[in-house]
PDB file of N, CA, C and O in Angstrom:
ATOM      1  N   MET Q  30     137.658  97.146  73.836  1.00 57.00           N
ATOM      2  CA  MET Q  30     137.431  98.301  74.675  1.00 57.00           C
ATOM      3  C   MET Q  30     136.017  98.844  74.479  1.00 57.00           C
ATOM      4  O   MET Q  30     135.377  99.239  75.436  1.00 57.00           O
ATOM      5  N   HIS Q  31     135.534  98.841  73.265  1.00 73.00           N
ATOM      6  CA  HIS Q  31     134.189  99.328  72.969  1.00 73.00           C
ATOM      7  C   HIS Q  31     133.133  98.479  73.686  1.00 73.00           C
ATOM      8  O   HIS Q  31     132.147  99.008  74.185  1.00 73.00           O
ATOM      9  N   ARG Q  32     133.388  97.205  73.755  1.00 75.00           N
ATOM     10  CA  ARG Q  32     132.455  96.295  74.421  1.00 75.00           C
ATOM     11  C   ARG Q  32     132.366  96.591  75.916  1.00 75.00           C
ATOM     12  O   ARG Q  32     131.286  96.570  76.511  1.00 75.00           O
ATOM     13  N   GLN Q  33     133.484  96.904  76.539  1.00 77.00           N
ATOM     14  CA  GLN Q  33     133.500  97.203  77.975  1.00 77.00           C
ATOM     15  C   GLN Q  33     132.754  98.508  78.266  1.00 77.00           C
ATOM     16  O   GLN Q  33     132.035  98.606  79.249  1.00 77.00           O
ATOM     17  N   GLN Q  34     132.908  99.499  77.384  1.00 77.00           N
ATOM     18  CA  GLN Q  34     132.178 100.759  77.565  1.00 77.00           C
ATOM     19  C   GLN Q  34     130.675 100.532  77.465  1.00 77.00           C
ATOM     20  O   GLN Q  34     129.889 101.115  78.223  1.00 77.00           O
ATOM     21  N   LYS Q  35     130.286  99.673  76.531  1.00 74.00           N
ATOM     22  CA  LYS Q  35     128.873  99.376  76.361  1.00 74.00           C
ATOM     23  C   LYS Q  35     128.323  98.669  77.603  1.00 74.00           C
ATOM     24  O   LYS Q  35     127.231  98.981  78.069  1.00 74.00           O
ATOM     25  N   GLN Q  36     129.083  97.755  78.164  1.00 78.00           N
ATOM     26  CA  GLN Q  36     128.657  97.056  79.372  1.00 78.00           C
ATOM     27  C   GLN Q  36     128.548  98.027  80.549  1.00 78.00           C
ATOM     28  O   GLN Q  36     127.614  97.938  81.343  1.00 78.00           O
ATOM     29  N   ASN Q  37     129.499  98.958  80.646  1.00 81.00           N
ATOM     30  CA  ASN Q  37     129.458  99.952  81.722  1.00 81.00           C
ATOM     31  C   ASN Q  37     128.225 100.853  81.594  1.00 81.00           C
ATOM     32  O   ASN Q  37     127.569 101.153  82.590  1.00 81.00           O
ATOM     33  N   SER Q  38     127.943 101.282  80.373  1.00 88.00           N
ATOM     34  CA  SER Q  38     126.781 102.159  80.195  1.00 88.00           C
ATOM     35  C   SER Q  38     125.486 101.401  80.485  1.00 88.00           C
ATOM     36  O   SER Q  38     124.550 101.964  81.056  1.00 88.00           O
ATOM     37  N   MET Q  39     125.423 100.126  80.127  1.00 87.00           N
ATOM     38  CA  MET Q  39     124.240  99.320  80.448  1.00 87.00           C
ATOM     39  C   MET Q  39     124.116  99.143  81.959  1.00 87.00           C
ATOM     40  O   MET Q  39     123.013  99.214  82.505  1.00 87.00           O
ATOM     41  N   SER Q  40     125.215  98.924  82.625  1.00 90.00           N
ATOM     42  CA  SER Q  40     125.193  98.770  84.081  1.00 90.00           C
ATOM     43  C   SER Q  40     124.749 100.058  84.751  1.00 90.00           C
ATOM     44  O   SER Q  40     123.975 100.034  85.713  1.00 90.00           O
ATOM     45  N   GLU Q  41     125.220 101.189  84.249  1.00 92.00           N
ATOM     46  CA  GLU Q  41     124.815 102.476  84.798  1.00 92.00           C
ATOM     47  C   GLU Q  41     123.325 102.720  84.581  1.00 92.00           C
ATOM     48  O   GLU Q  41     122.621 103.227  85.465  1.00 92.00           O
ATOM     49  N   LEU Q  42     122.825 102.338  83.421  1.00 92.00           N
ATOM     50  CA  LEU Q  42     121.410 102.491  83.115  1.00 92.00           C
ATOM     51  C   LEU Q  42     120.569 101.629  84.060  1.00 92.00           C
ATOM     52  O   LEU Q  42     119.569 102.086  84.614  1.00 92.00           O
ATOM     53  N   LYS Q  43     120.977 100.393  84.260  1.00 94.00           N
ATOM     54  CA  LYS Q  43     120.260  99.502  85.168  1.00 94.00           C
ATOM     55  C   LYS Q  43     120.283 100.053  86.590  1.00 94.00           C
ATOM     56  O   LYS Q  43     119.268 100.020  87.297  1.00 94.00           O
ATOM     57  N   LEU Q  44     121.434 100.557  87.007  1.00 95.00           N
ATOM     58  CA  LEU Q  44     121.547 101.121  88.354  1.00 95.00           C
ATOM     59  C   LEU Q  44     120.634 102.333  88.508  1.00 95.00           C
ATOM     60  O   LEU Q  44     119.933 102.469  89.507  1.00 95.00           O
ATOM     61  N   ARG Q  45     120.602 103.194  87.512  1.00 96.00           N
ATOM     62  CA  ARG Q  45     119.745 104.376  87.571  1.00 96.00           C
ATOM     63  C   ARG Q  45     118.268 103.978  87.662  1.00 96.00           C
ATOM     64  O   ARG Q  45     117.513 104.544  88.434  1.00 96.00           O
ATOM     65  N   ARG Q  46     117.874 102.978  86.885  1.00 96.00           N
ATOM     66  CA  ARG Q  46     116.483 102.515  86.936  1.00 96.00           C
ATOM     67  C   ARG Q  46     116.152 101.926  88.299  1.00 96.00           C
ATOM     68  O   ARG Q  46     115.063 102.141  88.828  1.00 96.00           O
ATOM     69  N   LEU Q  47     117.064 101.177  88.876  1.00 97.00           N
ATOM     70  CA  LEU Q  47     116.834 100.602  90.198  1.00 97.00           C
ATOM     71  C   LEU Q  47     116.726 101.686  91.266  1.00 97.00           C
ATOM     72  O   LEU Q  47     115.892 101.604  92.168  1.00 97.00           O
ATOM     73  N   VAL Q  48     117.568 102.709  91.154  1.00 97.00           N
ATOM     74  CA  VAL Q  48     117.527 103.810  92.110  1.00 97.00           C
ATOM     75  C   VAL Q  48     116.190 104.553  91.994  1.00 97.00           C
ATOM     76  O   VAL Q  48     115.566 104.900  93.001  1.00 97.00           O
ATOM     77  N   GLU Q  49     115.718 104.783  90.758  1.00 97.00           N
ATOM     78  CA  GLU Q  49     114.433 105.450  90.555  1.00 97.00           C
ATOM     79  C   GLU Q  49     113.281 104.604  91.103  1.00 97.00           C
ATOM     80  O   GLU Q  49     112.366 105.127  91.756  1.00 97.00           O
ATOM     81  N   LEU Q  50     113.320 103.305  90.862  1.00 97.00           N
ATOM     82  CA  LEU Q  50     112.293 102.414  91.385  1.00 97.00           C
ATOM     83  C   LEU Q  50     112.308 102.424  92.913  1.00 97.00           C
ATOM     84  O   LEU Q  50     111.253 102.494  93.553  1.00 97.00           O
ATOM     85  N   ASN Q  51     113.481 102.384  93.490  1.00 97.00           N
ATOM     86  CA  ASN Q  51     113.627 102.417  94.947  1.00 97.00           C
ATOM     87  C   ASN Q  51     113.033 103.708  95.511  1.00 97.00           C
ATOM     88  O   ASN Q  51     112.329 103.690  96.528  1.00 97.00           O
ATOM     89  N   GLN Q  52     113.282 104.813  94.845  1.00 97.00           N
ATOM     90  CA  GLN Q  52     112.745 106.098  95.295  1.00 97.00           C
ATOM     91  C   GLN Q  52     111.218 106.105  95.239  1.00 97.00           C
ATOM     92  O   GLN Q  52     110.552 106.563  96.168  1.00 97.00           O
ATOM     93  N   ARG Q  53     110.632 105.579  94.151  1.00 97.00           N
ATOM     94  CA  ARG Q  53     109.169 105.519  94.037  1.00 97.00           C
ATOM     95  C   ARG Q  53     108.578 104.627  95.120  1.00 97.00           C
ATOM     96  O   ARG Q  53     107.531 104.948  95.701  1.00 97.00           O
ATOM     97  N   LEU Q  54     109.233 103.511  95.409  1.00 97.00           N
ATOM     98  CA  LEU Q  54     108.743 102.614  96.456  1.00 97.00           C
ATOM     99  C   LEU Q  54     108.810 103.273  97.828  1.00 97.00           C
ATOM    100  O   LEU Q  54     107.905 103.106  98.656  1.00 97.00           O
ATOM    101  N   ARG Q  55     109.854 104.050  98.082  1.00 97.00           N
ATOM    102  CA  ARG Q  55     109.958 104.782  99.350  1.00 97.00           C
ATOM    103  C   ARG Q  55     108.834 105.818  99.477  1.00 97.00           C
ATOM    104  O   ARG Q  55     108.264 105.997 100.549  1.00 97.00           O
ATOM    105  N   GLU Q  56     108.525 106.499  98.375  1.00 96.00           N
ATOM    106  CA  GLU Q  56     107.433 107.469  98.386  1.00 96.00           C
ATOM    107  C   GLU Q  56     106.103 106.774  98.666  1.00 96.00           C
ATOM    108  O   GLU Q  56     105.260 107.309  99.396  1.00 96.00           O
ATOM    109  N   ASP Q  57     105.903 105.596  98.093  1.00 95.00           N
ATOM    110  CA  ASP Q  57     104.679 104.832  98.370  1.00 95.00           C
ATOM    111  C   ASP Q  57     104.597 104.444  99.838  1.00 95.00           C
ATOM    112  O   ASP Q  57     103.516 104.462 100.431  1.00 95.00           O
ATOM    113  N   LEU Q  58     105.710 104.092 100.438  1.00 95.00           N
ATOM    114  CA  LEU Q  58     105.717 103.722 101.851  1.00 95.00           C
ATOM    115  C   LEU Q  58     105.371 104.907 102.748  1.00 95.00           C
ATOM    116  O   LEU Q  58     104.740 104.739 103.791  1.00 95.00           O
ATOM    117  N   ASP Q  59     105.772 106.101 102.346  1.00 95.00           N
ATOM    118  CA  ASP Q  59     105.529 107.303 103.152  1.00 95.00           C
ATOM    119  C   ASP Q  59     104.092 107.800 103.061  1.00 95.00           C
ATOM    120  O   ASP Q  59     103.659 108.608 103.881  1.00 95.00           O
ATOM    121  N   ARG Q  60     103.342 107.323 102.061  1.00 94.00           N
ATOM    122  CA  ARG Q  60     101.962 107.767 101.871  1.00 94.00           C
ATOM    123  C   ARG Q  60     101.096 107.294 103.040  1.00 94.00           C
ATOM    124  O   ARG Q  60     101.216 106.176 103.503  1.00 94.00           O
ATOM    125  N   SER Q  61     100.229 108.189 103.514  1.00 93.00           N
ATOM    126  CA  SER Q  61      99.368 107.817 104.642  1.00 93.00           C
ATOM    127  C   SER Q  61      98.335 106.797 104.183  1.00 93.00           C
ATOM    128  O   SER Q  61      97.873 106.817 103.053  1.00 93.00           O
ATOM    129  N   ARG Q  62      97.979 105.917 105.088  1.00 93.00           N
ATOM    130  CA  ARG Q  62      97.056 104.826 104.777  1.00 93.00           C
ATOM    131  C   ARG Q  62      95.821 104.914 105.669  1.00 93.00           C
ATOM    132  O   ARG Q  62      95.868 105.448 106.770  1.00 93.00           O
ATOM    133  N   VAL Q  63      94.714 104.395 105.173  1.00 94.00           N
ATOM    134  CA  VAL Q  63      93.475 104.310 105.938  1.00 94.00           C
ATOM    135  C   VAL Q  63      93.054 102.851 105.915  1.00 94.00           C
ATOM    136  O   VAL Q  63      93.076 102.200 104.869  1.00 94.00           O
ATOM    137  N   ARG Q  64      92.664 102.345 107.070  1.00 96.00           N
ATOM    138  CA  ARG Q  64      92.209 100.960 107.130  1.00 96.00           C
ATOM    139  C   ARG Q  64      90.931 100.805 106.312  1.00 96.00           C
ATOM    140  O   ARG Q  64      90.112 101.729 106.236  1.00 96.00           O
ATOM    141  N   VAL Q  65      90.763  99.633 105.731  1.00 97.00           N
ATOM    142  CA  VAL Q  65      89.586  99.368 104.914  1.00 97.00           C
ATOM    143  C   VAL Q  65      88.321  99.497 105.749  1.00 97.00           C
ATOM    144  O   VAL Q  65      87.307 100.046 105.288  1.00 97.00           O
ATOM    145  N   SER Q  66      88.367  99.039 106.985  1.00 97.00           N
ATOM    146  CA  SER Q  66      87.175  99.126 107.838  1.00 97.00           C
ATOM    147  C   SER Q  66      86.793 100.587 108.103  1.00 97.00           C
ATOM    148  O   SER Q  66      85.611 100.937 108.107  1.00 97.00           O
ATOM    149  N   GLU Q  67      87.783 101.455 108.289  1.00 97.00           N
ATOM    150  CA  GLU Q  67      87.504 102.872 108.503  1.00 97.00           C
ATOM    151  C   GLU Q  67      86.947 103.520 107.236  1.00 97.00           C
ATOM    152  O   GLU Q  67      85.996 104.310 107.291  1.00 97.00           O
ATOM    153  N   ALA Q  68      87.544 103.201 106.094  1.00 96.00           N
ATOM    154  CA  ALA Q  68      87.078 103.760 104.829  1.00 96.00           C
ATOM    155  C   ALA Q  68      85.655 103.293 104.529  1.00 96.00           C
ATOM    156  O   ALA Q  68      84.817 104.076 104.080  1.00 96.00           O
ATOM    157  N   SER Q  69      85.371 102.022 104.807  1.00 97.00           N
ATOM    158  CA  SER Q  69      84.026 101.486 104.576  1.00 97.00           C
ATOM    159  C   SER Q  69      83.002 102.163 105.472  1.00 97.00           C
ATOM    160  O   SER Q  69      81.909 102.532 105.024  1.00 97.00           O
ATOM    161  N   ALA Q  70      83.335 102.322 106.740  1.00 96.00           N
ATOM    162  CA  ALA Q  70      82.415 102.973 107.671  1.00 96.00           C
ATOM    163  C   ALA Q  70      82.155 104.416 107.251  1.00 96.00           C
ATOM    164  O   ALA Q  70      81.009 104.897 107.311  1.00 96.00           O
ATOM    165  N   SER Q  71      83.176 105.096 106.802  1.00 96.00           N
ATOM    166  CA  SER Q  71      83.027 106.476 106.342  1.00 96.00           C
ATOM    167  C   SER Q  71      82.134 106.540 105.106  1.00 96.00           C
ATOM    168  O   SER Q  71      81.262 107.418 104.996  1.00 96.00           O
ATOM    169  N   LEU Q  72      82.320 105.627 104.181  1.00 93.00           N
ATOM    170  CA  LEU Q  72      81.512 105.590 102.966  1.00 93.00           C
ATOM    171  C   LEU Q  72      80.052 105.271 103.283  1.00 93.00           C
ATOM    172  O   LEU Q  72      79.131 105.903 102.742  1.00 93.00           O
ATOM    173  N   ILE Q  73      79.829 104.331 104.180  1.00 92.00           N
ATOM    174  CA  ILE Q  73      78.456 103.982 104.571  1.00 92.00           C
ATOM    175  C   ILE Q  73      77.777 105.170 105.246  1.00 92.00           C
ATOM    176  O   ILE Q  73      76.615 105.490 104.952  1.00 92.00           O
ATOM    177  N   ALA Q  74      78.479 105.852 106.135  1.00 93.00           N
ATOM    178  CA  ALA Q  74      77.912 107.027 106.812  1.00 93.00           C
ATOM    179  C   ALA Q  74      77.569 108.118 105.799  1.00 93.00           C
ATOM    180  O   ALA Q  74      76.511 108.756 105.888  1.00 93.00           O
ATOM    181  N   TYR Q  75      78.432 108.329 104.837  1.00 91.00           N
ATOM    182  CA  TYR Q  75      78.171 109.340 103.802  1.00 91.00           C
ATOM    183  C   TYR Q  75      76.935 108.967 102.983  1.00 91.00           C
ATOM    184  O   TYR Q  75      76.072 109.813 102.718  1.00 91.00           O
ATOM    185  N   CYS Q  76      76.860 107.708 102.570  1.00 86.00           N
ATOM    186  CA  CYS Q  76      75.722 107.270 101.744  1.00 86.00           C
ATOM    187  C   CYS Q  76      74.407 107.333 102.512  1.00 86.00           C
ATOM    188  O   CYS Q  76      73.366 107.634 101.935  1.00 86.00           O
ATOM    189  N   ARG Q  77      74.445 107.064 103.789  1.00 86.00           N
ATOM    190  CA  ARG Q  77      73.216 107.127 104.596  1.00 86.00           C
ATOM    191  C   ARG Q  77      72.789 108.566 104.858  1.00 86.00           C
ATOM    192  O   ARG Q  77      71.611 108.857 105.001  1.00 86.00           O
ATOM    193  N   GLY Q  78      73.738 109.465 104.920  1.00 87.00           N
ATOM    194  CA  GLY Q  78      73.433 110.853 105.260  1.00 87.00           C
ATOM    195  C   GLY Q  78      73.270 111.779 104.083  1.00 87.00           C
ATOM    196  O   GLY Q  78      72.806 112.901 104.235  1.00 87.00           O
ATOM    197  N   THR Q  79      73.641 111.334 102.891  1.00 84.00           N
ATOM    198  CA  THR Q  79      73.565 112.193 101.709  1.00 84.00           C
ATOM    199  C   THR Q  79      72.488 111.666 100.776  1.00 84.00           C
ATOM    200  O   THR Q  79      72.572 110.533 100.315  1.00 84.00           O
ATOM    201  N   ARG Q  80      71.486 112.480 100.516  1.00 80.00           N
ATOM    202  CA  ARG Q  80      70.379 112.059  99.663  1.00 80.00           C
ATOM    203  C   ARG Q  80      70.828 112.027  98.216  1.00 80.00           C
ATOM    204  O   ARG Q  80      71.409 112.987  97.701  1.00 80.00           O
ATOM    205  N   ASP Q  81      70.564 110.907  97.558  1.00 81.00           N
ATOM    206  CA  ASP Q  81      70.925 110.738  96.153  1.00 81.00           C
ATOM    207  C   ASP Q  81      69.644 110.736  95.331  1.00 81.00           C
ATOM    208  O   ASP Q  81      68.837 109.817  95.419  1.00 81.00           O
ATOM    209  N   PHE Q  82      69.452 111.766  94.535  1.00 77.00           N
ATOM    210  CA  PHE Q  82      68.231 111.917  93.754  1.00 77.00           C
ATOM    211  C   PHE Q  82      68.128 110.885  92.635  1.00 77.00           C
ATOM    212  O   PHE Q  82      67.061 110.688  92.067  1.00 77.00           O
ATOM    213  N   LEU Q  83      69.237 110.248  92.297  1.00 78.00           N
ATOM    214  CA  LEU Q  83      69.213 109.266  91.222  1.00 78.00           C
ATOM    215  C   LEU Q  83      68.818 107.873  91.701  1.00 78.00           C
ATOM    216  O   LEU Q  83      68.734 106.945  90.903  1.00 78.00           O
ATOM    217  N   VAL Q  84      68.562 107.716  93.009  1.00 79.00           N
ATOM    218  CA  VAL Q  84      68.146 106.422  93.562  1.00 79.00           C
ATOM    219  C   VAL Q  84      66.831 106.618  94.320  1.00 79.00           C
ATOM    220  O   VAL Q  84      66.788 106.540  95.547  1.00 79.00           O
ATOM    221  N   PRO Q  85      65.742 106.851  93.613  1.00 78.00           N
ATOM    222  CA  PRO Q  85      64.466 107.087  94.290  1.00 78.00           C
ATOM    223  C   PRO Q  85      63.933 105.844  94.997  1.00 78.00           C
ATOM    224  O   PRO Q  85      63.113 105.954  95.902  1.00 78.00           O
ATOM    225  N   SER Q  86      64.400 104.655  94.618  1.00 79.00           N
ATOM    226  CA  SER Q  86      63.922 103.442  95.288  1.00 79.00           C
ATOM    227  C   SER Q  86      64.379 103.405  96.741  1.00 79.00           C
ATOM    228  O   SER Q  86      63.740 102.774  97.577  1.00 79.00           O
ATOM    229  N   VAL Q  87      65.440 104.096  97.069  1.00 78.00           N
ATOM    230  CA  VAL Q  87      65.935 104.140  98.449  1.00 78.00           C
ATOM    231  C   VAL Q  87      65.378 105.362  99.176  1.00 78.00           C
ATOM    232  O   VAL Q  87      64.932 105.272 100.318  1.00 78.00           O
ATOM    233  N   TRP Q  88      65.380 106.516  98.505  1.00 77.00           N
ATOM    234  CA  TRP Q  88      65.031 107.779  99.157  1.00 77.00           C
ATOM    235  C   TRP Q  88      63.593 108.217  98.921  1.00 77.00           C
ATOM    236  O   TRP Q  88      63.149 109.221  99.465  1.00 77.00           O
ATOM    237  N   GLY Q  89      62.867 107.506  98.080  1.00 80.00           N
ATOM    238  CA  GLY Q  89      61.491 107.893  97.795  1.00 80.00           C
ATOM    239  C   GLY Q  89      61.424 108.888  96.650  1.00 80.00           C
ATOM    240  O   GLY Q  89      62.447 109.359  96.145  1.00 80.00           O
ATOM    241  N   PRO Q  90      60.199 109.240  96.237  1.00 80.00           N
ATOM    242  CA  PRO Q  90      60.055 110.171  95.116  1.00 80.00           C
ATOM    243  C   PRO Q  90      60.616 111.547  95.467  1.00 80.00           C
ATOM    244  O   PRO Q  90      60.581 111.972  96.621  1.00 80.00           O
ATOM    245  N   VAL Q  91      61.101 112.203  94.449  1.00 76.00           N
ATOM    246  CA  VAL Q  91      61.727 113.512  94.632  1.00 76.00           C
ATOM    247  C   VAL Q  91      60.809 114.595  94.089  1.00 76.00           C
ATOM    248  O   VAL Q  91      60.268 114.464  92.995  1.00 76.00           O
ATOM    249  N   ASP Q  92      60.623 115.643  94.864  1.00 78.00           N
ATOM    250  CA  ASP Q  92      59.834 116.781  94.415  1.00 78.00           C
ATOM    251  C   ASP Q  92      60.594 117.478  93.285  1.00 78.00           C
ATOM    252  O   ASP Q  92      61.817 117.625  93.345  1.00 78.00           O
ATOM    253  N   LYS Q  93      59.883 117.892  92.260  1.00 76.00           N
ATOM    254  CA  LYS Q  93      60.520 118.507  91.086  1.00 76.00           C
ATOM    255  C   LYS Q  93      61.367 119.730  91.445  1.00 76.00           C
ATOM    256  O   LYS Q  93      62.409 119.966  90.861  1.00 76.00           O
ATOM    257  N   ARG Q  94      60.944 120.495  92.421  1.00 76.00           N
ATOM    258  CA  ARG Q  94      61.707 121.700  92.773  1.00 76.00           C
ATOM    259  C   ARG Q  94      63.001 121.369  93.510  1.00 76.00           C
ATOM    260  O   ARG Q  94      63.932 122.160  93.536  1.00 76.00           O
ATOM    261  N   ASP Q  95      63.069 120.177  94.118  1.00 75.00           N
ATOM    262  CA  ASP Q  95      64.283 119.771  94.829  1.00 75.00           C
ATOM    263  C   ASP Q  95      65.241 118.972  93.954  1.00 75.00           C
ATOM    264  O   ASP Q  95      66.400 118.779  94.323  1.00 75.00           O
ATOM    265  N   ASP Q  96      64.759 118.515  92.808  1.00 73.00           N
ATOM    266  CA  ASP Q  96      65.561 117.639  91.956  1.00 73.00           C
ATOM    267  C   ASP Q  96      66.465 118.459  91.036  1.00 73.00           C
ATOM    268  O   ASP Q  96      65.991 119.131  90.122  1.00 73.00           O
ATOM    269  N   PRO Q  97      67.771 118.402  91.258  1.00 73.00           N
ATOM    270  CA  PRO Q  97      68.680 119.173  90.397  1.00 73.00           C
ATOM    271  C   PRO Q  97      68.791 118.587  88.989  1.00 73.00           C
ATOM    272  O   PRO Q  97      69.284 119.242  88.079  1.00 73.00           O
ATOM    273  N   TYR Q  98      68.330 117.350  88.790  1.00 73.00           N
ATOM    274  CA  TYR Q  98      68.440 116.699  87.483  1.00 73.00           C
ATOM    275  C   TYR Q  98      67.157 116.811  86.665  1.00 73.00           C
ATOM    276  O   TYR Q  98      67.100 116.351  85.533  1.00 73.00           O
ATOM    277  N   ALA Q  99      66.111 117.406  87.234  1.00 73.00           N
ATOM    278  CA  ALA Q  99      64.846 117.556  86.511  1.00 73.00           C
ATOM    279  C   ALA Q  99      65.009 118.580  85.396  1.00 73.00           C
ATOM    280  O   ALA Q  99      65.736 119.568  85.543  1.00 73.00           O
ATOM    281  N   PRO Q 100      64.352 118.339  84.264  1.00 71.00           N
ATOM    282  CA  PRO Q 100      64.431 119.326  83.188  1.00 71.00           C
ATOM    283  C   PRO Q 100      63.786 120.643  83.632  1.00 71.00           C
ATOM    284  O   PRO Q 100      62.792 120.644  84.369  1.00 71.00           O
ATOM    285  N   SER Q 101      64.380 121.729  83.201  1.00 68.00           N
ATOM    286  CA  SER Q 101      63.854 123.035  83.618  1.00 68.00           C
ATOM    287  C   SER Q 101      62.535 123.309  82.896  1.00 68.00           C
ATOM    288  O   SER Q 101      62.328 122.943  81.744  1.00 68.00           O
ATOM    289  N   SER Q 102      61.635 123.959  83.609  1.00 66.00           N
ATOM    290  CA  SER Q 102      60.312 124.249  83.045  1.00 66.00           C
ATOM    291  C   SER Q 102      60.291 125.555  82.258  1.00 66.00           C
ATOM    292  O   SER Q 102      59.290 125.886  81.633  1.00 66.00           O
ATOM    293  N   SER Q 103      61.384 126.293  82.303  1.00 65.00           N
ATOM    294  CA  SER Q 103      61.413 127.591  81.618  1.00 65.00           C
ATOM    295  C   SER Q 103      61.843 127.477  80.164  1.00 65.00           C
ATOM    296  O   SER Q 103      62.142 128.473  79.528  1.00 65.00           O
ATOM    297  N   GLY Q 104      61.896 126.277  79.640  1.00 61.00           N
ATOM    298  CA  GLY Q 104      62.273 126.106  78.240  1.00 61.00           C
ATOM    299  C   GLY Q 104      63.774 125.913  78.084  1.00 61.00           C
ATOM    300  O   GLY Q 104      64.482 125.609  79.024  1.00 61.00           O
ATOM    301  N   CYS Q 105      64.235 126.113  76.897  1.00 64.00           N
ATOM    302  CA  CYS Q 105      65.643 125.892  76.589  1.00 64.00           C
ATOM    303  C   CYS Q 105      66.499 127.068  77.070  1.00 64.00           C
ATOM    304  O   CYS Q 105      66.157 128.222  76.839  1.00 64.00           O
ATOM    305  N   ASN Q 106      67.566 126.757  77.748  1.00 63.00           N
ATOM    306  CA  ASN Q 106      68.485 127.791  78.225  1.00 63.00           C
ATOM    307  C   ASN Q 106      69.750 127.815  77.387  1.00 63.00           C
ATOM    308  O   ASN Q 106      70.810 128.182  77.876  1.00 63.00           O
ATOM    309  N   CYS Q 107      69.640 127.402  76.126  1.00 66.00           N
ATOM    310  CA  CYS Q 107      70.807 127.322  75.250  1.00 66.00           C
ATOM    311  C   CYS Q 107      71.150 128.704  74.704  1.00 66.00           C
ATOM    312  O   CYS Q 107      70.280 129.496  74.378  1.00 66.00           O
ATOM    313  N   ILE Q 108      72.423 128.941  74.612  1.00 65.00           N
ATOM    314  CA  ILE Q 108      72.901 130.192  74.016  1.00 65.00           C
ATOM    315  C   ILE Q 108      73.838 129.826  72.884  1.00 65.00           C
ATOM    316  O   ILE Q 108      74.774 129.048  73.076  1.00 65.00           O
ATOM    317  N   ILE Q 109      73.566 130.350  71.698  1.00 68.00           N
ATOM    318  CA  ILE Q 109      74.429 130.084  70.553  1.00 68.00           C
ATOM    319  C   ILE Q 109      75.306 131.297  70.340  1.00 68.00           C
ATOM    320  O   ILE Q 109      74.848 132.425  70.239  1.00 68.00           O
ATOM    321  N   MET Q 110      76.584 131.028  70.290  1.00 61.00           N
ATOM    322  CA  MET Q 110      77.528 132.135  70.100  1.00 61.00           C
ATOM    323  C   MET Q 110      77.999 132.189  68.680  1.00 61.00           C
ATOM    324  O   MET Q 110      78.187 131.292  67.995  1.00 61.00           O
TER     325      MET Q 110
END
């Protein structure tokens, strides 16, 4: 009798795992999708329209006042608490 209870509990565990997996797969199916060609076109448009200061070979030299990554000329802005 103990063996049958153990088999039943294992079967219930397997069933629960399958039901959970099925639910996750259904959620994945419901997720909205974007075609690769659309995503690529969007990424290319963004890269062409957004200036990247870290790639001067593409965008040319950056003026120090426009460069957010340039070290500040006012010295150290560190605050020790």
